[in-house]
PDB file of C-alpha atoms in Angstrom:
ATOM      1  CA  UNK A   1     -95.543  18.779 -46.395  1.00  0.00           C
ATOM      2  CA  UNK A   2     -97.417  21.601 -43.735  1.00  0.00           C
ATOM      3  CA  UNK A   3    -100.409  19.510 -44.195  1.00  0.00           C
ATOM      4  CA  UNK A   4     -98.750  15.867 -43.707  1.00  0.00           C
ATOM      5  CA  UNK A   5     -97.308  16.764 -40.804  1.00  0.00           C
ATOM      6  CA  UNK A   6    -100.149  18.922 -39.173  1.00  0.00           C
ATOM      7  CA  UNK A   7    -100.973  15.999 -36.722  1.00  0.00           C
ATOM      8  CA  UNK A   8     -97.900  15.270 -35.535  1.00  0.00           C
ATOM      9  CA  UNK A   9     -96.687  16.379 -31.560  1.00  0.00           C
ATOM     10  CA  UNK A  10     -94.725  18.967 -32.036  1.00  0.00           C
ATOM     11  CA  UNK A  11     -94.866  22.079 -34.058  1.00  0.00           C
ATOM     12  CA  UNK A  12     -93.590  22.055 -37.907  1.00  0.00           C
ATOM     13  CA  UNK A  13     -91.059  24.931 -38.256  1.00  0.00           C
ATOM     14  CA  UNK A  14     -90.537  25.483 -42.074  1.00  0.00           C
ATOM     15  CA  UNK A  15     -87.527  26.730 -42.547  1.00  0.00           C
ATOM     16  CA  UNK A  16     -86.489  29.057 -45.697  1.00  0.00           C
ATOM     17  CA  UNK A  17     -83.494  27.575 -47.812  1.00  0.00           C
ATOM     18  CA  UNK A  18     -81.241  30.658 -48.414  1.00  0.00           C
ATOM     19  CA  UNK A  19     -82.233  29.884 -52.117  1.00  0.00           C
ATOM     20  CA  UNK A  20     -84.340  32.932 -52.351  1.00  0.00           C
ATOM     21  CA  UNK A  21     -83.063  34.436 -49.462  1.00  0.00           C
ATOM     22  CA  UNK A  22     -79.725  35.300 -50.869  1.00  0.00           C
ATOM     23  CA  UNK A  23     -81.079  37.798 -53.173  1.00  0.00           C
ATOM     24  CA  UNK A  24     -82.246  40.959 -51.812  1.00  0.00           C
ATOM     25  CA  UNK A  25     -84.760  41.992 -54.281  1.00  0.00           C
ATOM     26  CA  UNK A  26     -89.056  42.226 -54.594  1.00  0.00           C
ATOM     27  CA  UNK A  27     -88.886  38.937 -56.533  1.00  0.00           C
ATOM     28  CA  UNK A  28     -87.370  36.807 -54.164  1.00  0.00           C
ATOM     29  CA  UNK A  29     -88.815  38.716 -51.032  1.00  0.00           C
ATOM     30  CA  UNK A  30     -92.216  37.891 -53.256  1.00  0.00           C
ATOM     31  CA  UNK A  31     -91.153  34.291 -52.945  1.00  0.00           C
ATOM     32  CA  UNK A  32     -90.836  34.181 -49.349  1.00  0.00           C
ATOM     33  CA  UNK A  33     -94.080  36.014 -48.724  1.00  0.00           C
ATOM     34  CA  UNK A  34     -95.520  33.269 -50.549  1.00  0.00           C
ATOM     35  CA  UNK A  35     -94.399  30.206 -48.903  1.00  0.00           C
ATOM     36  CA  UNK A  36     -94.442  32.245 -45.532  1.00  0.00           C
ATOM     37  CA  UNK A  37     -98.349  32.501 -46.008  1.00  0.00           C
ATOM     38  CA  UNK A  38     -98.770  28.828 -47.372  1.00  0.00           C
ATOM     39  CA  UNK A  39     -97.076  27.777 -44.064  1.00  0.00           C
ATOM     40  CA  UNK A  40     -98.706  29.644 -41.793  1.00  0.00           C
ATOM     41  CA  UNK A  41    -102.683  29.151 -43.390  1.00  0.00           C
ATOM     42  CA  UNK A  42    -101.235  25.015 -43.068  1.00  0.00           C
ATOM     43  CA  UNK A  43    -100.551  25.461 -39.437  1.00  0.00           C
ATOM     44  CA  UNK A  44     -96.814  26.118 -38.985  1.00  0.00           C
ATOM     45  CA  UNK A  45     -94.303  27.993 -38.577  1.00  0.00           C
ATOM     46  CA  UNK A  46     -92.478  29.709 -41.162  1.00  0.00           C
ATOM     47  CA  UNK A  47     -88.296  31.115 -40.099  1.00  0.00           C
ATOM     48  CA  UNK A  48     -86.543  33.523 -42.681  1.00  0.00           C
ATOM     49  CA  UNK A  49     -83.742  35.594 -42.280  1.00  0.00           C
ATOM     50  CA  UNK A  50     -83.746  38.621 -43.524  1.00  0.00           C
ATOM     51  CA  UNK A  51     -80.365  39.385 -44.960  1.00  0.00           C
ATOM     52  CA  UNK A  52     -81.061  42.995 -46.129  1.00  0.00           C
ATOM     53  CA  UNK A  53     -80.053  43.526 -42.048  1.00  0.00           C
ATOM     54  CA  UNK A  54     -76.386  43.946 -42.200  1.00  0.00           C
ATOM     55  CA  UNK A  55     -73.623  46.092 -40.228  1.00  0.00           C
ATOM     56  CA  UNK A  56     -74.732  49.406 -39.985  1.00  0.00           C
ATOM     57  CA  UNK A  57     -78.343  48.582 -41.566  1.00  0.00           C
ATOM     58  CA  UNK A  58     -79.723  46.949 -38.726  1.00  0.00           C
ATOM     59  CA  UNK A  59     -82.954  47.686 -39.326  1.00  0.00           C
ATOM     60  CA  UNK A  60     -83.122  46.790 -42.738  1.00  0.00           C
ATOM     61  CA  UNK A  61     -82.998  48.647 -46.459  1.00  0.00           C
ATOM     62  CA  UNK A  62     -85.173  51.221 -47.287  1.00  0.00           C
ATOM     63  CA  UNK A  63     -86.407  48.616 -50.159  1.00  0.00           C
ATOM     64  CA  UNK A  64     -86.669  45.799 -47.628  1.00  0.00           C
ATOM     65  CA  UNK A  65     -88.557  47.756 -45.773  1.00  0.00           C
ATOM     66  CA  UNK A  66     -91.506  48.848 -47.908  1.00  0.00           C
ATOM     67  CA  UNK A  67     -91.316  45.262 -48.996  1.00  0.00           C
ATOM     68  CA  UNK A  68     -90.585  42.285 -47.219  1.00  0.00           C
ATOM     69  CA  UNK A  69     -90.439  43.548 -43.704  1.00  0.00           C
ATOM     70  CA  UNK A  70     -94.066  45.584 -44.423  1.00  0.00           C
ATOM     71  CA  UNK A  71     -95.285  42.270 -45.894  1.00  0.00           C
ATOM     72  CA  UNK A  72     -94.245  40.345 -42.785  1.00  0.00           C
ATOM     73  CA  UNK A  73     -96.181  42.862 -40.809  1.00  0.00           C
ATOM     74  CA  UNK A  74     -99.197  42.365 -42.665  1.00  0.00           C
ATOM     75  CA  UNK A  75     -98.698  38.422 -42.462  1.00  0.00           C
ATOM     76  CA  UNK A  76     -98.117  38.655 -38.567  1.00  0.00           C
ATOM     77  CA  UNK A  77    -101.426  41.157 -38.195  1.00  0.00           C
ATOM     78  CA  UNK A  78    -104.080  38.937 -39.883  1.00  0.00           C
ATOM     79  CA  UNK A  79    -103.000  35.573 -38.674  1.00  0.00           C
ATOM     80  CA  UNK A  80    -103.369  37.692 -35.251  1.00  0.00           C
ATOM     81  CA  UNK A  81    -107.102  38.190 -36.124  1.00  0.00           C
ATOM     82  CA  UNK A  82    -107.850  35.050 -35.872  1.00  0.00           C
ATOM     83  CA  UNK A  83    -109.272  32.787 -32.797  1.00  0.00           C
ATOM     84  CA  UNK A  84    -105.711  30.898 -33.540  1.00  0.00           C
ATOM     85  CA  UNK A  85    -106.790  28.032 -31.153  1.00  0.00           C
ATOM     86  CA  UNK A  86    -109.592  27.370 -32.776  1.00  0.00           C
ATOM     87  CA  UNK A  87    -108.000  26.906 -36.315  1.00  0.00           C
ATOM     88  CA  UNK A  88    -107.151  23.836 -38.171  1.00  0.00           C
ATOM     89  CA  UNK A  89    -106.405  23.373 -41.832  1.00  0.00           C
ATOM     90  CA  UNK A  90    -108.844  22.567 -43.996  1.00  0.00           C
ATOM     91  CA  UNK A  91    -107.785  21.568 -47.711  1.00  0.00           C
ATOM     92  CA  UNK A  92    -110.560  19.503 -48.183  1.00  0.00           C
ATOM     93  CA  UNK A  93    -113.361  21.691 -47.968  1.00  0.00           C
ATOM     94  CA  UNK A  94    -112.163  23.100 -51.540  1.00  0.00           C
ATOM     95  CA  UNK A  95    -112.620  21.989 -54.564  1.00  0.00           C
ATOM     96  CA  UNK A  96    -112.563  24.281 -57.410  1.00  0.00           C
ATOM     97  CA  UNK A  97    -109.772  26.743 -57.556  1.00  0.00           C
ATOM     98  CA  UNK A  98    -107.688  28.854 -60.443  1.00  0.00           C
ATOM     99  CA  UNK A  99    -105.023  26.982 -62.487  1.00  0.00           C
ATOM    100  CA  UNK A 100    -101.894  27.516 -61.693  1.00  0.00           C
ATOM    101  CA  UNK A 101    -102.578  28.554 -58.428  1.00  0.00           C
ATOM    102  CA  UNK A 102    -101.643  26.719 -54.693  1.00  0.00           C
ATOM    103  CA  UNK A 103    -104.491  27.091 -52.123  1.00  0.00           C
ATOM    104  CA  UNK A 104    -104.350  26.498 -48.298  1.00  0.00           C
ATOM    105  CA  UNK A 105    -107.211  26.648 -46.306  1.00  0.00           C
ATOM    106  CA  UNK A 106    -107.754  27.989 -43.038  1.00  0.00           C
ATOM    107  CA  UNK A 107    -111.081  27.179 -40.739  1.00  0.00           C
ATOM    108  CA  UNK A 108    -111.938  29.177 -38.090  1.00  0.00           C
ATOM    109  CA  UNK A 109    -113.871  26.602 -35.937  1.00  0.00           C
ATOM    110  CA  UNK A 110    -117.665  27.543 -36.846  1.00  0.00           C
ATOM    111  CA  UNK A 111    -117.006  31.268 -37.835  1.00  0.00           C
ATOM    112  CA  UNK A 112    -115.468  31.288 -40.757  1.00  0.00           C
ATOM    113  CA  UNK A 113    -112.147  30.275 -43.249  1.00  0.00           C
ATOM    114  CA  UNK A 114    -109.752  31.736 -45.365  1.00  0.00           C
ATOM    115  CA  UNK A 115    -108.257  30.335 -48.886  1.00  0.00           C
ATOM    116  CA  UNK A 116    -104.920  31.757 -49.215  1.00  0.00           C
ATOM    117  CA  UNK A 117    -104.008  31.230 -52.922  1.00  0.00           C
ATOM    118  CA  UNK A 118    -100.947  31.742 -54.114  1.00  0.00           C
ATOM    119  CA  UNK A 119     -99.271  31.683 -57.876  1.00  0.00           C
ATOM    120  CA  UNK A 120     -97.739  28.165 -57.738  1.00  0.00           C
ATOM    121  CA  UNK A 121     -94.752  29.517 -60.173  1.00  0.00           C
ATOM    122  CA  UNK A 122     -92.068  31.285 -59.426  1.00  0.00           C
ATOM    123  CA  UNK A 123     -89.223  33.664 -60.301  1.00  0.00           C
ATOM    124  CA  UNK A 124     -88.029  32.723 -63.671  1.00  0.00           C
ATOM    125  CA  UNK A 125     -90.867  30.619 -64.558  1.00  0.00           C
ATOM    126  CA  UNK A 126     -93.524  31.584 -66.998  1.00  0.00           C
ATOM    127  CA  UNK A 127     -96.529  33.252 -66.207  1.00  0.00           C
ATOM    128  CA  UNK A 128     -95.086  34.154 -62.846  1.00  0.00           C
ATOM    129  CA  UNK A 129     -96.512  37.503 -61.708  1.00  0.00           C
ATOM    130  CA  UNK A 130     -99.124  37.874 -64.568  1.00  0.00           C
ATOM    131  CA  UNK A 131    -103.054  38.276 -62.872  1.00  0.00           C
ATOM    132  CA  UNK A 132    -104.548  35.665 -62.175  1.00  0.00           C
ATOM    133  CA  UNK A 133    -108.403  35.566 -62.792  1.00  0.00           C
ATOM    134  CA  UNK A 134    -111.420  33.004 -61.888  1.00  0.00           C
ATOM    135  CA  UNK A 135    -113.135  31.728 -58.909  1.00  0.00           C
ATOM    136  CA  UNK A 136    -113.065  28.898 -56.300  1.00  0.00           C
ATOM    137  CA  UNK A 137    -116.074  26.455 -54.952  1.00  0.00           C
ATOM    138  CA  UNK A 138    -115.739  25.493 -51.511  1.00  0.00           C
ATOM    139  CA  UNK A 139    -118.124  23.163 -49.225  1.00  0.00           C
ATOM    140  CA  UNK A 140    -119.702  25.414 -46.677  1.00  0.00           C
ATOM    141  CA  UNK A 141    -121.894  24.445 -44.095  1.00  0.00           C
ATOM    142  CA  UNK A 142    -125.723  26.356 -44.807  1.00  0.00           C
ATOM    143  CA  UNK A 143    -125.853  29.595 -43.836  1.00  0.00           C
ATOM    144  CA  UNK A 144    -125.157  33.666 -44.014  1.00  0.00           C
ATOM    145  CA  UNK A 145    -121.485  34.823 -44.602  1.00  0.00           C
ATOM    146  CA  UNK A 146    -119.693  37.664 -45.479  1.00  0.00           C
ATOM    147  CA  UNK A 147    -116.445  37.131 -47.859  1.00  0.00           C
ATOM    148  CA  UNK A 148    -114.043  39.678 -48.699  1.00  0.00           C
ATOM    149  CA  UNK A 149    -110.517  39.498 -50.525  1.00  0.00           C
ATOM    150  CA  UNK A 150    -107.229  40.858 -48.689  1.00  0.00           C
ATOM    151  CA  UNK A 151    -104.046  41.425 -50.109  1.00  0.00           C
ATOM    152  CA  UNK A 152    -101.227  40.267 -48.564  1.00  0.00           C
ATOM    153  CA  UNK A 153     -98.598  43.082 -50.291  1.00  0.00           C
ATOM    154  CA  UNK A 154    -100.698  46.095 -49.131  1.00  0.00           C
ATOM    155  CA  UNK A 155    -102.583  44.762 -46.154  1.00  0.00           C
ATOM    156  CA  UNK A 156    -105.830  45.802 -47.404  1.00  0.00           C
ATOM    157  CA  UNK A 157    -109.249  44.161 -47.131  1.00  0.00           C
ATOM    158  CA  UNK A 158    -111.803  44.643 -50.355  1.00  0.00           C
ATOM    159  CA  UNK A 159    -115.335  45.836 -49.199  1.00  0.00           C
ATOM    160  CA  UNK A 160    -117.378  42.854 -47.612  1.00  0.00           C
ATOM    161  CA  UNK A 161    -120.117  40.984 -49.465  1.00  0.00           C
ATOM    162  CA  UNK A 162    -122.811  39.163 -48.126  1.00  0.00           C
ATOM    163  CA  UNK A 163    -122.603  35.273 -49.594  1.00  0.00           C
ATOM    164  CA  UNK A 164    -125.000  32.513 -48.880  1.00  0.00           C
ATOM    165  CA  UNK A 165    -123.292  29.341 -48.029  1.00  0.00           C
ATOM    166  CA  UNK A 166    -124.010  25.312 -48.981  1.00  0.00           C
ATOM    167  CA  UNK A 167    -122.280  22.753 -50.657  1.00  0.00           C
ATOM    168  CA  UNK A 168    -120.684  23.899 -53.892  1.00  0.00           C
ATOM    169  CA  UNK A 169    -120.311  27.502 -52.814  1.00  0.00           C
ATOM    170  CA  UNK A 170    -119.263  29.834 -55.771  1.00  0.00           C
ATOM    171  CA  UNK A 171    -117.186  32.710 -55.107  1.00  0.00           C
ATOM    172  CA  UNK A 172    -115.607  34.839 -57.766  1.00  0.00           C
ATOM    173  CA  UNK A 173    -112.203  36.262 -57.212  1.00  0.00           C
ATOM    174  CA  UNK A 174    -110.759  39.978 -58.211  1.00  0.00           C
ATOM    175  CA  UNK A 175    -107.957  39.515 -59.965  1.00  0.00           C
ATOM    176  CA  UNK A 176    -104.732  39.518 -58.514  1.00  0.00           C
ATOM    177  CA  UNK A 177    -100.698  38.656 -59.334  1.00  0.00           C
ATOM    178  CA  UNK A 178     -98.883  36.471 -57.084  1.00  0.00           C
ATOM    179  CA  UNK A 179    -100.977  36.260 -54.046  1.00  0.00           C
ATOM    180  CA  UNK A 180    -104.559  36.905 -52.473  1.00  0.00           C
ATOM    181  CA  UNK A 181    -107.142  35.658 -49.270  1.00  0.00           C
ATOM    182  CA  UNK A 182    -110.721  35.118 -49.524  1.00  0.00           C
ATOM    183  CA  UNK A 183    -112.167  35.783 -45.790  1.00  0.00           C
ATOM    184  CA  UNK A 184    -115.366  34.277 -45.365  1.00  0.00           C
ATOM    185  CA  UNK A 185    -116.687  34.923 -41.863  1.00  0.00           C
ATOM    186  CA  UNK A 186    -120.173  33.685 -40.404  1.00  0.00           C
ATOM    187  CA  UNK A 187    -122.623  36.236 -40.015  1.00  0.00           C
TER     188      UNK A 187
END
């Protein structure tokens, strides 16, 4: 739906459902971190309410806090690192990714992308949270690059790797549960 409407005039503003949002626990906060992510690597806007802020609690649980709020933060800091007017969505230069996984793709004009990929199930369903292993192929244009992986629950980059580009690029993912980016950034 992010991606449909990308072109349109005015901004897309996701908004959560409540659905997840009415629990207060890691798997639902897990949830929203996901589609959060998904929204904002497919150009919009993503609203939640956090309803661990209550009378008395304003700034949150202690639990909320070292989850969702921290993994808003981390959200809100690397989409910040970005030259944001210079980004567009770019599913198409992808074509090989994990199963069971959702993939958005950032470009950074000529600099660079990142492939947010995301475990497509959730909560209750099976195989939601186990690692997920494999690799992706993208269509770069020729060139030097440096890829690393971040992880959007701690906020932490992996060590950068130098990566030659070209149609058909290869890149082989650590494995990860629910969530991870690939950064790939021109050299």
């Amino acid at each position: 739906f992010c991606l449909d409407t990308y072109a349109e005039r005015k901004p897309l503003n996701l908004d959560e459902d409540n659905i997840a949002s009415e629990y207060k626990d890691v798997e639902a906060w897990t949830t929203h971190r996901k589609r959060a992510w998904t929204a904002l690597m497919s150009g919009a806007h993503y609203d939640y309410i956090d309803f661990s802020i209550i009378n008395y609690c304003e700034t949150g649980t202690p639990q909320s806090r070292e989850h969702i709020r921290s993994w808003m933060k981390h959200l809100s800091r690397f989409v910040h690192s970005l030259d944001l007017p210079r980004t567009a969505p770019r599913r198409d230069l992808l074509k090989e990714q994990p199963p069971h996984t959702c993939a958005s793709v950032l470009a950074v004009a000529d600099t660079g992308l990142c492939i947010y990929l995301a475990d497509e199930r959730e909560r209750d369903q099976p195989g939601a949270g186990e690692p997920i292993t494999g690799h992706v192929t993208l269509d770069l244009p020729n060139g030097k690059y440096r890829v690393a992986h971040f992880a959007p629950a701690t906020g932490l980059y992996s060590p950068w790797l130098p990566v030659e580009g070209g149609p058909g690029t290869h890149l082989l993912l650590e494995a990860f549960e629910h969530d991870i980016v690939v950064r790939i950034v021109k050299d």
